[in-house]
XYZ file of N, CA and C in Angstrom:
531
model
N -1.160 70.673 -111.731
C -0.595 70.979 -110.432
C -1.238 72.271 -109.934
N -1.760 72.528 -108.998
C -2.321 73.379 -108.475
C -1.484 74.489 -108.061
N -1.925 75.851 -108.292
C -1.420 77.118 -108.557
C -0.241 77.052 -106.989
N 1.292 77.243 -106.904
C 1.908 77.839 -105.604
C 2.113 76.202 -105.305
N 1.623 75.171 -105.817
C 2.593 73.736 -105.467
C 3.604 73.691 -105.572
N 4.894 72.702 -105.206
C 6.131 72.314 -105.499
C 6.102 71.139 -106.172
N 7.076 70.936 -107.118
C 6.894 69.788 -107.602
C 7.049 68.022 -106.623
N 6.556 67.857 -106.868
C 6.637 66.614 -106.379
C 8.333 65.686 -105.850
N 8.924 65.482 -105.217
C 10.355 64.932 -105.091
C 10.671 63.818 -106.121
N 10.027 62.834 -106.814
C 9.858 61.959 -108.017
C 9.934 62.743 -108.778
N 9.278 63.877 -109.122
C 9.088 64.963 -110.513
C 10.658 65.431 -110.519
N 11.033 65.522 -109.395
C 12.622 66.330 -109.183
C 13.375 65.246 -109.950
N 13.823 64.291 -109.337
C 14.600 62.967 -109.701
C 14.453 62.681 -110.837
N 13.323 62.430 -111.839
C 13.407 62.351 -112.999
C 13.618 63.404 -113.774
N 13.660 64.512 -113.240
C 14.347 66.003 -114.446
C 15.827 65.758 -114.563
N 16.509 64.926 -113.324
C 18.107 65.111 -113.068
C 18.816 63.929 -114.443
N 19.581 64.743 -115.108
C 20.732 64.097 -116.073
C 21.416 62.897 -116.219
N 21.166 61.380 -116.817
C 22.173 60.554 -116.936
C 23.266 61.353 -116.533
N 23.867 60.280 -115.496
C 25.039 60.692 -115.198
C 25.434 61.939 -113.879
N 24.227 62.075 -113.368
C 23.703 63.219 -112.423
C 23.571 62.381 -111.308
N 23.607 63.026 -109.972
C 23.401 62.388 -108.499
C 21.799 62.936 -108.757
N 21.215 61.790 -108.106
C 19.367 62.605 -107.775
C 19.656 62.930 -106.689
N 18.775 63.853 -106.265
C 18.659 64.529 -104.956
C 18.739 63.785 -103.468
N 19.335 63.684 -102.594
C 19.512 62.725 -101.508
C 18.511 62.930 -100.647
N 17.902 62.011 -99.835
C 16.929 62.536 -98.997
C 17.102 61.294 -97.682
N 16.371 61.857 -96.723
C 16.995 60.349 -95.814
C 18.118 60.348 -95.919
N 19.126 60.838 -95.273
C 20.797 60.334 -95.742
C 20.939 59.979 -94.514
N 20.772 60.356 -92.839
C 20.801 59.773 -92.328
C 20.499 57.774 -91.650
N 19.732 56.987 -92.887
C 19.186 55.867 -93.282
C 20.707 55.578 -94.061
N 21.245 56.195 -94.669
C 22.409 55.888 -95.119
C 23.714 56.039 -94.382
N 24.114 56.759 -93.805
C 25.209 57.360 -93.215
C 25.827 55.946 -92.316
N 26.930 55.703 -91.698
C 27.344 54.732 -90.921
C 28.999 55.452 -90.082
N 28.369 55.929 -88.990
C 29.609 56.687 -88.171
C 30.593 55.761 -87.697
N 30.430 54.805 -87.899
C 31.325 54.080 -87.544
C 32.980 53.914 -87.885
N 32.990 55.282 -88.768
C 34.323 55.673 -89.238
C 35.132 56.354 -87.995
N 34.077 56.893 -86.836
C 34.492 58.092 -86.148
C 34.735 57.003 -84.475
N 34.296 55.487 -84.679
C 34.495 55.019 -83.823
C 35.471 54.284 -82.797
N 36.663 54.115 -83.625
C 37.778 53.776 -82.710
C 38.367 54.954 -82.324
N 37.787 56.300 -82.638
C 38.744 57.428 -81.889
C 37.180 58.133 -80.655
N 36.278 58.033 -81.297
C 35.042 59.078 -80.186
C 34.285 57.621 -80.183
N 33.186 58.003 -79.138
C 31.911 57.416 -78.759
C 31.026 57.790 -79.119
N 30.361 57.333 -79.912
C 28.602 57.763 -80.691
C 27.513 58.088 -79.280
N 27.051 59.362 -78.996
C 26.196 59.664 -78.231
C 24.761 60.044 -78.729
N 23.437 59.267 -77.807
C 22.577 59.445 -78.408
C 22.205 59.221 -79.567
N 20.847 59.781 -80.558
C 20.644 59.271 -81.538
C 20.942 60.273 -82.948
N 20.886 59.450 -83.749
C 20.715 60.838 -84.825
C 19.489 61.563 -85.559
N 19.732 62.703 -85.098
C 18.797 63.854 -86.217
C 18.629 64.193 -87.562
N 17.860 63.930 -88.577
C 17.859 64.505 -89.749
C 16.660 64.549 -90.395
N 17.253 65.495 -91.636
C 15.820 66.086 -92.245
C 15.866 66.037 -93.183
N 15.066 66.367 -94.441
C 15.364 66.777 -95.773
C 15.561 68.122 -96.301
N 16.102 68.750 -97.272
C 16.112 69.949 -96.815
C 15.936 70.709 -98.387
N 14.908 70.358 -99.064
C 14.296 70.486 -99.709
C 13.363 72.076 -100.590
N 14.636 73.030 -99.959
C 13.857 74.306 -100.213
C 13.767 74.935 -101.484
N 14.860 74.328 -102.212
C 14.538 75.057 -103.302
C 14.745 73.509 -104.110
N 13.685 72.841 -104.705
C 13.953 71.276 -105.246
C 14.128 71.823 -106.482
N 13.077 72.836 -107.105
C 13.945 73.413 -108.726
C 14.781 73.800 -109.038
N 15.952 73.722 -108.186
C 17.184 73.957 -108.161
C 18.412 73.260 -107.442
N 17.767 72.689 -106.341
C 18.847 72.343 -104.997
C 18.163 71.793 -104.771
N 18.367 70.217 -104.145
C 17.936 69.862 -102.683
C 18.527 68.587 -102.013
N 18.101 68.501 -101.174
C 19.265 67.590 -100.389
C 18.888 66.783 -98.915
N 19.573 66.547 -98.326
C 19.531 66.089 -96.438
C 20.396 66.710 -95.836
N 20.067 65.890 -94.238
C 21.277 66.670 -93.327
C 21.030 66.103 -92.538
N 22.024 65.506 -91.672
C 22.114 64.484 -90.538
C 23.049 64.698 -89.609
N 22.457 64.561 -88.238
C 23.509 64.743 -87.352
C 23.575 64.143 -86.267
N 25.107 63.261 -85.662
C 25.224 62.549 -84.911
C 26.198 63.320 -83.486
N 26.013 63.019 -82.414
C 27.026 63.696 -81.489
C 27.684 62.210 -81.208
N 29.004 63.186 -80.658
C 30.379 61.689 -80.139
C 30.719 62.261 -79.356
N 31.318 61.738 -78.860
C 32.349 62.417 -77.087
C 33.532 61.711 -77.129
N 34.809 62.412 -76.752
C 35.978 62.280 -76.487
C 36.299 61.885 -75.090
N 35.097 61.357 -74.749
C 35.035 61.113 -73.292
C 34.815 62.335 -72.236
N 34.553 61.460 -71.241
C 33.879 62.536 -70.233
C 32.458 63.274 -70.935
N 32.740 64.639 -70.991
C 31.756 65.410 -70.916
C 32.232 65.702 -72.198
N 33.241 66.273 -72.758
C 33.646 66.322 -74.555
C 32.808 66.280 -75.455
N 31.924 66.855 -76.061
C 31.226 66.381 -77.009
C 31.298 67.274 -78.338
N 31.515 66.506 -79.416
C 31.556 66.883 -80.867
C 30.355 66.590 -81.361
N 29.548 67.512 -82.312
C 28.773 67.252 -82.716
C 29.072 67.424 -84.644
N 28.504 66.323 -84.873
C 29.092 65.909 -86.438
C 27.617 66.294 -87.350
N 28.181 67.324 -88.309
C 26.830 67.457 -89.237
C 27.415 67.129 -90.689
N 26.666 66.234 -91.274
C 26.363 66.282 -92.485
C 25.248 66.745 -93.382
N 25.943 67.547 -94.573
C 25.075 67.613 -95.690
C 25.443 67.107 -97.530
N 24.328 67.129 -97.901
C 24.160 66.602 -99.203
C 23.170 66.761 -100.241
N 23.913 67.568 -100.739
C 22.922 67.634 -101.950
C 23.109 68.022 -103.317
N 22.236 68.025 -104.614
C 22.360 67.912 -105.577
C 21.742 68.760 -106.440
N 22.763 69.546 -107.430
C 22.452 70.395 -107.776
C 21.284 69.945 -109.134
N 20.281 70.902 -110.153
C 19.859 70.309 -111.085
C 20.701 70.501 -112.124
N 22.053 71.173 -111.852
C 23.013 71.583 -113.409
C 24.464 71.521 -112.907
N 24.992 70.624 -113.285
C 26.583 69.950 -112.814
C 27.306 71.309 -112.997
N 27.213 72.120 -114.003
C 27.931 73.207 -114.498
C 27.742 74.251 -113.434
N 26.369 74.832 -112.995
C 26.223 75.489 -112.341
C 27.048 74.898 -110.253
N 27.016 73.742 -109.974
C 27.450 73.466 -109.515
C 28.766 73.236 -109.391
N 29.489 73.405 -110.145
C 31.000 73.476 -110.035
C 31.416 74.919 -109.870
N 30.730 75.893 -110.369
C 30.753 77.434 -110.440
C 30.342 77.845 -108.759
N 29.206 76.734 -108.275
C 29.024 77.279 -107.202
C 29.909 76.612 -105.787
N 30.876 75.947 -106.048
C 31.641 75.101 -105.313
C 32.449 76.066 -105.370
N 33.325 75.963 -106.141
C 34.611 77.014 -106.741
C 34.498 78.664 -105.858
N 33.179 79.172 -106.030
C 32.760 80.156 -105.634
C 32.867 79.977 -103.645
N 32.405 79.326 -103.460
C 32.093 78.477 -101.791
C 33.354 78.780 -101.467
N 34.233 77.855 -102.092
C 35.928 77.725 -101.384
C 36.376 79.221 -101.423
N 36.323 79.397 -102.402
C 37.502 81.108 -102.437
C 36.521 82.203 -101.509
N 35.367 81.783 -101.471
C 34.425 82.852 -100.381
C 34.502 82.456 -99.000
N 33.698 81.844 -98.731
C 33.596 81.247 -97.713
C 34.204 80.478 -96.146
N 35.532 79.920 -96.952
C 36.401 79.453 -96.221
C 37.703 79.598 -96.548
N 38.542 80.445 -95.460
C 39.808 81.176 -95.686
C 40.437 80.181 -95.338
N 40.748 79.415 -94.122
C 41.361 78.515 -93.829
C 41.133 77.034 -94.337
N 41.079 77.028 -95.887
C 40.922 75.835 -95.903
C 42.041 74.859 -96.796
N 42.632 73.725 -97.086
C 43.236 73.009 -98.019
C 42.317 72.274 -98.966
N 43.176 72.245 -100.193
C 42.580 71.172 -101.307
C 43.396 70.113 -100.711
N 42.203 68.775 -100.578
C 42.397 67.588 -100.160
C 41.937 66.516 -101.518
N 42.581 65.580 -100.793
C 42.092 64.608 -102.036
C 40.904 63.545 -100.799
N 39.895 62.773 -102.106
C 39.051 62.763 -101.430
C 37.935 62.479 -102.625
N 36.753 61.770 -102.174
C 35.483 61.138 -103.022
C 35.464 62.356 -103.942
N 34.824 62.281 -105.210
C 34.679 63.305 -105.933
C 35.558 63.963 -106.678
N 35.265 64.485 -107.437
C 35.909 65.340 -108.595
C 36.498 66.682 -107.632
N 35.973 67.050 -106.950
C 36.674 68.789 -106.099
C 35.966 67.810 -104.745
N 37.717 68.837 -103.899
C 37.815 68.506 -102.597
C 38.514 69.402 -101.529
N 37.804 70.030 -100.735
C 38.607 70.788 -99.424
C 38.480 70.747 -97.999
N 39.133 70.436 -97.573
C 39.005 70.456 -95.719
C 39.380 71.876 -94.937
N 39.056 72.217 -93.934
C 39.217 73.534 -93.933
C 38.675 73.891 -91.961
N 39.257 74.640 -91.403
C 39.009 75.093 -90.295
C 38.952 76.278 -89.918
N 37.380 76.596 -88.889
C 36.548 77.550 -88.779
C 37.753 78.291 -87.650
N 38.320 79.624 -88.293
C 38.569 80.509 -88.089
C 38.192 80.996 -86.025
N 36.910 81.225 -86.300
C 36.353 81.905 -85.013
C 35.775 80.327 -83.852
N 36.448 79.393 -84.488
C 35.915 78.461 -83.467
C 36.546 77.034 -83.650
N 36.617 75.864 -82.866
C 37.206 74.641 -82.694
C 36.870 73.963 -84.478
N 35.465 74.233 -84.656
C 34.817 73.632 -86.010
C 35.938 73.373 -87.285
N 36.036 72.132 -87.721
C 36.784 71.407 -88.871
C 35.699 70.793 -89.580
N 36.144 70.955 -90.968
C 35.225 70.344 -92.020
C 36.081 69.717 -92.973
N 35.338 68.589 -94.080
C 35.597 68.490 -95.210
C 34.163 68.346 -96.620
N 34.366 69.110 -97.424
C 33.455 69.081 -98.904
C 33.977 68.596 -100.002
N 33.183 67.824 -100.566
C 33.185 67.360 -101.737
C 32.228 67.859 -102.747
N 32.427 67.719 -104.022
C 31.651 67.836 -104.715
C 32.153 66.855 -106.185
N 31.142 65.679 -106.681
C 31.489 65.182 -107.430
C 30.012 65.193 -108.366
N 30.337 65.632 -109.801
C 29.391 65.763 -110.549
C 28.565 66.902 -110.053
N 27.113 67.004 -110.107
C 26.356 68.091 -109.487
C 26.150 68.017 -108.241
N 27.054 66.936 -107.320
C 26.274 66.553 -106.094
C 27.601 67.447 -105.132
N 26.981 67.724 -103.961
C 27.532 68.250 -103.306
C 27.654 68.016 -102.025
N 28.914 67.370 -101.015
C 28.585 66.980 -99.337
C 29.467 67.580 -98.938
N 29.141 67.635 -97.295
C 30.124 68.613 -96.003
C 29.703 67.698 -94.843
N 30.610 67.257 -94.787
C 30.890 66.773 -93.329
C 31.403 67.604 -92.079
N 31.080 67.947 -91.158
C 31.281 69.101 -90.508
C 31.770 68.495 -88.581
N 32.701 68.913 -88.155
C 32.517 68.368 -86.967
C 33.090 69.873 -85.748
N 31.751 69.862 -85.130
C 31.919 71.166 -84.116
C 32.374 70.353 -82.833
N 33.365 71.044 -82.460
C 33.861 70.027 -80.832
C 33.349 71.389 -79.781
N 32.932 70.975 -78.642
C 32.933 71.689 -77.449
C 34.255 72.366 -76.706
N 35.239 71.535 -77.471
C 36.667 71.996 -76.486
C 37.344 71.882 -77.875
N 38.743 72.538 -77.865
C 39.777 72.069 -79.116
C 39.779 70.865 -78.802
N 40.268 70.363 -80.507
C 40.630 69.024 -80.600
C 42.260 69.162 -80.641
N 42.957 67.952 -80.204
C 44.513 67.954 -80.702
C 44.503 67.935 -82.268
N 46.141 68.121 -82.320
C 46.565 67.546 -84.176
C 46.233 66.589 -84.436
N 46.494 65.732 -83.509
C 46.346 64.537 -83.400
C 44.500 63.820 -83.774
N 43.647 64.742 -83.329
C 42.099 64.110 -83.465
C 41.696 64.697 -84.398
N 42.439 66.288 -84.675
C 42.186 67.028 -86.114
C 41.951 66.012 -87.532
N 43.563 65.329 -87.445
C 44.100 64.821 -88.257
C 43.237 63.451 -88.650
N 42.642 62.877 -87.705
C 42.059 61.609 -87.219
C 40.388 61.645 -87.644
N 40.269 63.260 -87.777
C 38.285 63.343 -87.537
C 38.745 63.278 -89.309
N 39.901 64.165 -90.236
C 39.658 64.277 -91.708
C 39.774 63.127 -92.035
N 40.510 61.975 -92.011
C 40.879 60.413 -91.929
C 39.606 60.385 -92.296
N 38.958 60.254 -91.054
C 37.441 59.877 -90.806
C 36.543 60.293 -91.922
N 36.385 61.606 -91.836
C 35.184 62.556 -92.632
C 35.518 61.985 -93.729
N 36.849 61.667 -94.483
C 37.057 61.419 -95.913
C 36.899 59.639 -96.377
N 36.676 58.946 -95.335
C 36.130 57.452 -95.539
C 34.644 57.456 -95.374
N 33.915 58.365 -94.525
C 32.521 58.223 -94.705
C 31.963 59.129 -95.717
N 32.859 60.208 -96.206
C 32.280 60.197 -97.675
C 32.542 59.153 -98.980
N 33.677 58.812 -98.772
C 34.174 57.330 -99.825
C 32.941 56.534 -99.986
N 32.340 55.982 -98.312
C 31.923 54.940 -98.221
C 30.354 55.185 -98.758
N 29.694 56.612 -98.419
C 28.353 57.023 -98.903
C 28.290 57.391 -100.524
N 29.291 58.472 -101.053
C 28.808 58.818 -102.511
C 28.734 57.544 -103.450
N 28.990 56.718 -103.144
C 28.762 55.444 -104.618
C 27.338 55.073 -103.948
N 27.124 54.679 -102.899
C 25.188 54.617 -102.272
C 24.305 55.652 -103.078
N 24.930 56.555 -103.310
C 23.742 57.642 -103.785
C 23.980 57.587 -105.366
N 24.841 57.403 -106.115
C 25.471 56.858 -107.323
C 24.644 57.566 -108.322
N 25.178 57.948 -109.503
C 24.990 59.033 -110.284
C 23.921 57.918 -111.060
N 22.692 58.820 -111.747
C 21.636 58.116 -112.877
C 22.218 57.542 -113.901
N 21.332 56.394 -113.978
C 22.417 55.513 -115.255
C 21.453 55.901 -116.408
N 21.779 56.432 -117.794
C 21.327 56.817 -118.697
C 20.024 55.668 -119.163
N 19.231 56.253 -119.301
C 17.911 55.230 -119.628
C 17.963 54.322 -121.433
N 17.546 53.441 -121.168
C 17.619 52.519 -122.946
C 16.540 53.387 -123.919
């Protein structure tokens, strides 16, 4: 490998643990908003990337769809995902996330081994994270205007069936013969 390369994304995936999520990439190819559709309208298309900065350690996707509450309303929904290379270190760094990061948040139940939903303080923004095994997702939804209790209540519904419905798609390495 030539001096200042990265390893290869295959080189990544095969370092990761029976029993480990490999690194997600493309998750938008996976994702299906259609959880968010009997309450918003899917606007436009979706954005995503890989996000791949540190693969000897972390790496992951991120996808993002906008919806509208009608009219002019628009929420914009981000997801991320990704996978740590050490389940251990990843639970340390979850654990760490919640008690730092987000003051307003609840333990929810929800895909995965650890789970919290939680709302941004300085703005309309509601989330929910998971983390099951080394893998790690956030579903994130920024609205332009408050949402009611009522759509609050309706977007976590949501966020917590389209993680249900994605983490078994990405499904932990099955130990080799």
């Amino acid at each position: 490998m030539p001096n200042g390369s990265l390893p290869s994304p295959d080189a990544t995936v095969t370092a990761v643990k029976p029993g480990h999520y490999p690194p997600p990439n493309y998750i938008c190819e996976q994702l299906d908003f259609k959880e968010f559709s009997d309450v918003f309208q899917l606007q436009g298309a979706r954005d995503g990337y890989n996000t791949g900065l540190e693969p000897e350690r972390v790496s992951g996707s991120m996808c993002e769809q906008s919806i509208s509450r009608g009219g002019t309303d628009l929420v914009k929904v981000s997801f991320h995902c990704s996978a740590g290379r050490d389940a251990d270190t990843a639970i340390k760094e979850f654990d760490l996330n919640m008690k730092v990061l987000y003051e307003a948040r609840e333990t929810a139940t929800g895909p995965g081994g650890q789970a919290f939903r939680y709302r941004n303080a300085d703005s309309p923004t509601i989330g929910l994270k998971v983390r099951a095994g080394n893998l790690e997702c956030q579903v994130e939804a920024e609205p332009s205007a408050l949402l009611t209790e009522a759509e609050i209540d309706n977007s976590f519904t949501r966020m917590t069936r389209l993680l249900q419905t994605l983490i078994p798609k990405l499904g932990p390495l099955e130990a080799q013969p």
